[in-house]
mmCIF file of C-alpha atoms in Angstrom:
data_model
loop_
_atom_site.group_PDB
_atom_site.id
_atom_site.type_symbol
_atom_site.label_atom_id
_atom_site.label_comp_id
_atom_site.label_asym_id
_atom_site.label_seq_id
_atom_site.Cartn_x
_atom_site.Cartn_y
_atom_site.Cartn_z
ATOM 1 C CA GLU A 1 -7.044 28.600 12.198
ATOM 2 C CA THR A 2 -4.274 29.535 14.643
ATOM 3 C CA GLY A 3 -0.784 29.972 13.244
ATOM 4 C CA VAL A 4 2.511 29.043 14.831
ATOM 5 C CA THR A 5 3.192 30.909 18.070
ATOM 6 C CA GLN A 6 6.407 31.178 20.055
ATOM 7 C CA SER A 7 7.288 32.422 23.525
ATOM 8 C CA PRO A 8 8.948 34.431 24.807
ATOM 9 C CA THR A 9 9.507 37.088 22.146
ATOM 10 C CA HIS A 10 12.820 38.252 23.578
ATOM 11 C CA LEU A 11 15.142 36.817 26.169
ATOM 12 C CA ILE A 12 18.452 37.896 27.702
ATOM 13 C CA LYS A 13 20.608 35.285 29.413
ATOM 14 C CA THR A 14 24.107 35.086 30.821
ATOM 15 C CA ARG A 15 26.792 32.762 29.502
ATOM 16 C CA GLY A 16 26.580 29.361 31.204
ATOM 17 C CA GLN A 17 22.870 29.597 31.955
ATOM 18 C CA GLN A 18 20.140 27.387 30.536
ATOM 19 C CA VAL A 19 17.129 28.488 28.460
ATOM 20 C CA THR A 20 13.830 26.970 27.364
ATOM 21 C CA LEU A 21 11.953 28.271 24.333
ATOM 22 C CA ARG A 22 8.383 27.251 23.521
ATOM 23 C CA CYS A 23 6.402 26.726 20.346
ATOM 24 C CA SER A 24 2.768 25.932 19.591
ATOM 25 C CA SER A 25 2.292 24.413 16.169
ATOM 26 C CA GLN A 26 -0.382 25.387 13.665
ATOM 27 C CA SER A 27 -3.685 23.587 14.138
ATOM 28 C CA GLY A 28 -3.574 20.127 12.566
ATOM 29 C CA HIS A 29 0.223 20.036 12.184
ATOM 30 C CA ASN A 30 2.050 17.144 13.868
ATOM 31 C CA THR A 31 5.649 17.978 12.934
ATOM 32 C CA VAL A 32 7.775 20.718 14.452
ATOM 33 C CA SER A 33 11.213 21.866 13.303
ATOM 34 C CA TRP A 34 13.561 24.287 15.051
ATOM 35 C CA TYR A 35 15.981 26.623 13.291
ATOM 36 C CA GLN A 36 18.640 29.069 14.459
ATOM 37 C CA GLN A 37 19.094 32.276 12.476
ATOM 38 C CA ALA A 38 22.237 34.255 13.236
ATOM 39 C CA LEU A 39 22.495 37.862 12.109
ATOM 40 C CA GLY A 40 22.913 38.143 8.337
ATOM 41 C CA GLN A 41 22.470 34.405 7.797
ATOM 42 C CA GLY A 42 19.670 32.143 6.689
ATOM 43 C CA PRO A 43 17.952 29.848 9.201
ATOM 44 C CA GLN A 44 19.941 26.718 10.115
ATOM 45 C CA PHE A 45 18.195 23.449 10.944
ATOM 46 C CA ILE A 46 18.600 22.316 14.560
ATOM 47 C CA PHE A 47 16.228 19.340 14.732
ATOM 48 C CA GLN A 48 12.741 18.102 13.902
ATOM 49 C CA TYR A 49 10.124 16.347 16.028
ATOM 50 C CA TYR A 50 7.440 14.072 14.680
ATOM 51 C CA ARG A 51 4.892 12.438 16.980
ATOM 52 C CA GLU A 52 6.979 13.242 20.068
ATOM 53 C CA GLU A 53 10.216 11.729 18.745
ATOM 54 C CA GLU A 54 13.299 13.413 17.300
ATOM 55 C CA ASN A 55 13.239 12.867 13.555
ATOM 56 C CA GLY A 56 16.461 14.334 12.229
ATOM 57 C CA ARG A 57 19.118 16.621 13.636
ATOM 58 C CA GLY A 58 21.408 19.261 12.174
ATOM 59 C CA ASN A 59 24.994 20.060 13.110
ATOM 60 C CA PHE A 60 24.318 21.267 16.660
ATOM 61 C CA PRO A 61 25.912 19.943 19.890
ATOM 62 C CA PRO A 62 23.970 17.805 22.407
ATOM 63 C CA ARG A 63 23.452 20.798 24.700
ATOM 64 C CA PHE A 64 20.672 21.694 22.240
ATOM 65 C CA SER A 65 17.775 19.396 23.081
ATOM 66 C CA GLY A 66 14.051 19.371 22.557
ATOM 67 C CA LEU A 67 10.712 17.878 23.384
ATOM 68 C CA GLN A 68 7.404 17.504 21.624
ATOM 69 C CA PHE A 69 4.208 17.046 23.619
ATOM 70 C CA PRO A 70 1.051 15.052 22.793
ATOM 71 C CA ASN A 71 -0.661 18.241 21.587
ATOM 72 C CA TYR A 72 2.317 18.697 19.175
ATOM 73 C CA SER A 73 3.640 21.788 20.932
ATOM 74 C CA SER A 74 7.388 21.774 21.428
ATOM 75 C CA GLU A 75 10.262 23.065 23.538
ATOM 76 C CA LEU A 76 13.853 23.855 22.650
ATOM 77 C CA ASN A 77 16.307 23.673 25.542
ATOM 78 C CA VAL A 78 19.834 25.008 25.401
ATOM 79 C CA ASN A 79 22.261 24.267 28.251
ATOM 80 C CA ALA A 80 25.548 25.979 29.094
ATOM 81 C CA LEU A 81 24.779 29.001 26.924
ATOM 82 C CA GLU A 82 27.626 30.492 24.890
ATOM 83 C CA LEU A 83 27.888 33.970 23.384
ATOM 84 C CA ASP A 84 27.525 32.468 19.875
ATOM 85 C CA ASP A 85 24.090 31.125 20.813
ATOM 86 C CA SER A 86 22.777 34.675 20.469
ATOM 87 C CA ALA A 87 20.359 34.431 17.539
ATOM 88 C CA LEU A 88 16.743 34.336 16.432
ATOM 89 C CA TYR A 89 15.254 30.902 17.131
ATOM 90 C CA LEU A 90 12.493 29.913 14.756
ATOM 91 C CA CYS A 91 9.971 27.154 15.110
ATOM 92 C CA ALA A 92 8.173 25.767 12.062
ATOM 93 C CA SER A 93 5.300 23.322 11.863
ATOM 94 C CA SER A 94 4.142 21.141 9.010
ATOM 95 C CA LEU A 95 1.396 18.635 8.268
ATOM 96 C CA SER A 96 3.631 15.616 8.461
ATOM 97 C CA ARG A 97 7.282 14.720 8.320
ATOM 98 C CA GLY A 98 7.018 14.255 4.556
ATOM 99 C CA ARG A 99 7.123 16.718 1.686
ATOM 100 C CA ASN A 100 5.139 19.627 3.028
ATOM 101 C CA GLU A 101 5.673 23.326 3.361
ATOM 102 C CA GLN A 102 6.855 24.438 6.783
ATOM 103 C CA TYR A 103 5.080 27.361 8.420
ATOM 104 C CA PHE A 104 7.152 29.531 10.729
ATOM 105 C CA GLY A 105 6.412 31.346 13.934
ATOM 106 C CA PRO A 106 7.688 34.875 14.648
ATOM 107 C CA GLY A 107 10.740 33.602 16.512
ATOM 108 C CA THR A 108 12.396 34.180 19.880
ATOM 109 C CA ARG A 109 15.312 36.610 19.954
ATOM 110 C CA LEU A 110 17.913 35.238 22.415
ATOM 111 C CA THR A 111 20.775 37.418 23.577
ATOM 112 C CA VAL A 112 23.581 35.842 25.597
ATOM 113 C CA THR A 113 25.831 38.252 27.499
ATOM 114 C CA ASP B 1 30.166 24.772 2.871
ATOM 115 C CA GLN B 2 27.168 26.722 1.601
ATOM 116 C CA GLN B 3 24.868 24.319 -0.245
ATOM 117 C CA VAL B 4 22.314 27.012 -1.134
ATOM 118 C CA LYS B 5 23.643 30.329 -2.364
ATOM 119 C CA GLN B 6 21.942 33.630 -2.947
ATOM 120 C CA ASN B 7 24.717 35.721 -4.372
ATOM 121 C CA SER B 8 22.893 39.048 -4.408
ATOM 122 C CA PRO B 9 22.497 40.446 -0.887
ATOM 123 C CA SER B 10 20.159 43.145 -2.169
ATOM 124 C CA LEU B 11 18.014 44.133 -5.151
ATOM 125 C CA SER B 12 16.194 47.363 -5.878
ATOM 126 C CA VAL B 13 13.408 47.668 -8.497
ATOM 127 C CA GLN B 14 10.725 50.150 -9.470
ATOM 128 C CA GLU B 15 7.092 49.518 -8.691
ATOM 129 C CA GLY B 16 5.353 47.761 -11.561
ATOM 130 C CA ARG B 17 8.556 46.251 -12.968
ATOM 131 C CA ILE B 18 9.740 42.644 -12.689
ATOM 132 C CA SER B 19 11.820 41.461 -9.730
ATOM 133 C CA ILE B 20 14.083 38.476 -10.363
ATOM 134 C CA LEU B 21 15.708 36.786 -7.385
ATOM 135 C CA ASN B 22 18.273 34.087 -8.026
ATOM 136 C CA CYS B 23 19.430 31.030 -6.121
ATOM 137 C CA ASP B 24 22.061 28.371 -6.830
ATOM 138 C CA TYR B 25 22.543 25.034 -5.115
ATOM 139 C CA THR B 26 25.351 22.515 -5.066
ATOM 140 C CA ASN B 27 23.793 19.359 -3.617
ATOM 141 C CA SER B 28 22.380 17.171 -6.401
ATOM 142 C CA MET B 29 20.257 15.318 -3.816
ATOM 143 C CA PHE B 30 18.006 18.346 -3.386
ATOM 144 C CA ASP B 31 14.687 17.734 -5.103
ATOM 145 C CA TYR B 32 12.298 20.216 -3.528
ATOM 146 C CA PHE B 33 12.722 23.965 -3.428
ATOM 147 C CA LEU B 34 10.873 26.733 -1.631
ATOM 148 C CA TRP B 35 10.874 30.513 -1.420
ATOM 149 C CA TYR B 36 10.092 32.352 1.792
ATOM 150 C CA LYS B 37 9.572 36.055 2.419
ATOM 151 C CA LYS B 38 10.559 37.648 5.717
ATOM 152 C CA TYR B 39 9.566 41.013 7.128
ATOM 153 C CA PRO B 40 11.445 42.464 10.113
ATOM 154 C CA ALA B 41 10.281 41.075 13.477
ATOM 155 C CA GLU B 42 8.287 38.304 11.779
ATOM 156 C CA GLY B 43 9.030 34.703 10.909
ATOM 157 C CA PRO B 44 9.559 33.627 7.288
ATOM 158 C CA THR B 45 6.323 33.315 5.302
ATOM 159 C CA PHE B 46 5.997 30.551 2.715
ATOM 160 C CA LEU B 47 5.560 31.911 -0.825
ATOM 161 C CA ILE B 48 5.881 29.182 -3.411
ATOM 162 C CA SER B 49 7.547 25.816 -3.943
ATOM 163 C CA ILE B 50 8.633 23.612 -6.810
ATOM 164 C CA SER B 51 9.453 19.943 -7.102
ATOM 165 C CA SER B 52 12.370 18.789 -9.233
ATOM 166 C CA ILE B 53 9.966 17.029 -11.623
ATOM 167 C CA LYS B 54 8.804 20.457 -12.796
ATOM 168 C CA ASP B 55 10.648 23.397 -14.290
ATOM 169 C CA LYS B 56 8.069 26.077 -13.549
ATOM 170 C CA ASN B 57 5.422 26.818 -10.960
ATOM 171 C CA GLU B 58 3.155 29.841 -10.925
ATOM 172 C CA ASP B 59 1.009 31.403 -8.217
ATOM 173 C CA GLY B 60 -0.469 34.788 -9.030
ATOM 174 C CA ARG B 61 2.316 37.342 -9.372
ATOM 175 C CA PHE B 62 4.957 34.814 -8.291
ATOM 176 C CA THR B 63 6.650 32.321 -10.613
ATOM 177 C CA VAL B 64 9.527 30.021 -9.746
ATOM 178 C CA PHE B 65 11.744 28.560 -12.469
ATOM 179 C CA LEU B 66 14.017 25.571 -11.919
ATOM 180 C CA ASN B 67 16.984 24.669 -14.118
ATOM 181 C CA LYS B 68 18.206 21.338 -12.775
ATOM 182 C CA SER B 69 21.171 21.014 -15.117
ATOM 183 C CA ALA B 70 22.484 24.375 -13.943
ATOM 184 C CA LYS B 71 21.380 23.786 -10.322
ATOM 185 C CA HIS B 72 19.715 27.173 -10.449
ATOM 186 C CA LEU B 73 16.328 28.535 -9.563
ATOM 187 C CA SER B 74 14.797 31.960 -9.747
ATOM 188 C CA LEU B 75 11.752 33.727 -8.377
ATOM 189 C CA HIS B 76 9.994 36.226 -10.618
ATOM 190 C CA ILE B 77 7.589 38.786 -9.160
ATOM 191 C CA VAL B 78 5.454 40.592 -11.722
ATOM 192 C CA PRO B 79 4.400 43.318 -11.233
ATOM 193 C CA SER B 80 6.440 44.281 -8.181
ATOM 194 C CA GLN B 81 4.663 46.224 -5.446
ATOM 195 C CA PRO B 82 6.066 48.250 -2.520
ATOM 196 C CA GLY B 83 4.568 45.679 -0.129
ATOM 197 C CA ASP B 84 6.882 43.078 -1.657
ATOM 198 C CA SER B 85 9.846 44.805 -0.004
ATOM 199 C CA ALA B 86 11.289 42.158 2.325
ATOM 200 C CA VAL B 87 14.110 39.637 2.616
ATOM 201 C CA TYR B 88 13.582 36.610 0.363
ATOM 202 C CA PHE B 89 15.068 33.246 1.291
ATOM 203 C CA CYS B 90 15.573 30.330 -1.033
ATOM 204 C CA ALA B 91 15.418 26.911 0.659
ATOM 205 C CA ALA B 92 15.999 23.354 -0.523
ATOM 206 C CA SER B 93 15.432 19.863 0.805
ATOM 207 C CA GLY B 94 16.155 16.312 -0.243
ATOM 208 C CA ARG B 95 14.857 12.911 0.756
ATOM 209 C CA ARG B 96 16.308 11.867 4.071
ATOM 210 C CA GLU B 97 16.320 8.618 6.000
ATOM 211 C CA GLY B 98 13.464 8.700 8.450
ATOM 212 C CA GLY B 99 11.647 11.194 6.277
ATOM 213 C CA SER B 100 12.585 14.384 8.094
ATOM 214 C CA GLU B 101 12.377 17.459 5.917
ATOM 215 C CA LYS B 102 15.428 19.498 6.826
ATOM 216 C CA LEU B 103 15.330 22.784 4.924
ATOM 217 C CA VAL B 104 18.668 24.267 3.878
ATOM 218 C CA PHE B 105 18.440 28.029 3.455
ATOM 219 C CA GLY B 106 20.427 30.613 1.548
ATOM 220 C CA LYS B 107 21.491 33.844 3.232
ATOM 221 C CA GLY B 108 18.658 35.821 1.697
ATOM 222 C CA THR B 109 18.237 38.725 -0.719
ATOM 223 C CA LYS B 110 16.780 42.002 0.483
ATOM 224 C CA LEU B 111 14.308 43.290 -2.094
ATOM 225 C CA THR B 112 13.333 46.952 -2.120
ATOM 226 C CA VAL B 113 10.484 48.035 -4.399
ATOM 227 C CA ASN B 114 10.482 51.780 -4.895
ATOM 228 C CA PRO B 115 7.171 53.612 -5.522
#
């Protein structure tokens, strides 16, 4: 059974640029959630995708957007990058959108300069 | 406004002793609670969960206790091992419209188990 994978591992971008982060969910999982973890903080919910549709969103501006594909993999896109977007971005998959444990990938470390 | 609080940034215990990690929450709509462990350069790993209909859940060396009236939960690790040294996150969720399971995390407690 393959776990959650994310790419790239690290990324350095300049303020104002756009970035796309990728996530492959664990085998059999149809729900993907994205979290942002700033230094010294716990992960913060960005949004969740279930069967290719957004299924809940946290307190993040519209320049954070996402996609889920038919194979349940997912992308997180961030436009007009700001310095405060520097963080670890975590993807988590779960069996369904209901009451299930979420399993996390290793994350993508984004640095905005 | 921090809805899930882990007031101890760090905890140090001796190998073989009990580790107790604490977590408080403020939102009475939370009804499902989870603990995750995180090593450096890895994503959080699910440890154990508890539903609000229970007050205790056990899995091997890990036990989670829930006190709903106090809005408090704790994770007990017995006996503690050096490999348990990691950052532990408490997370909570509540029923949402549309069924999405947004997890709300605390800031974490760094546990160090000394040999």
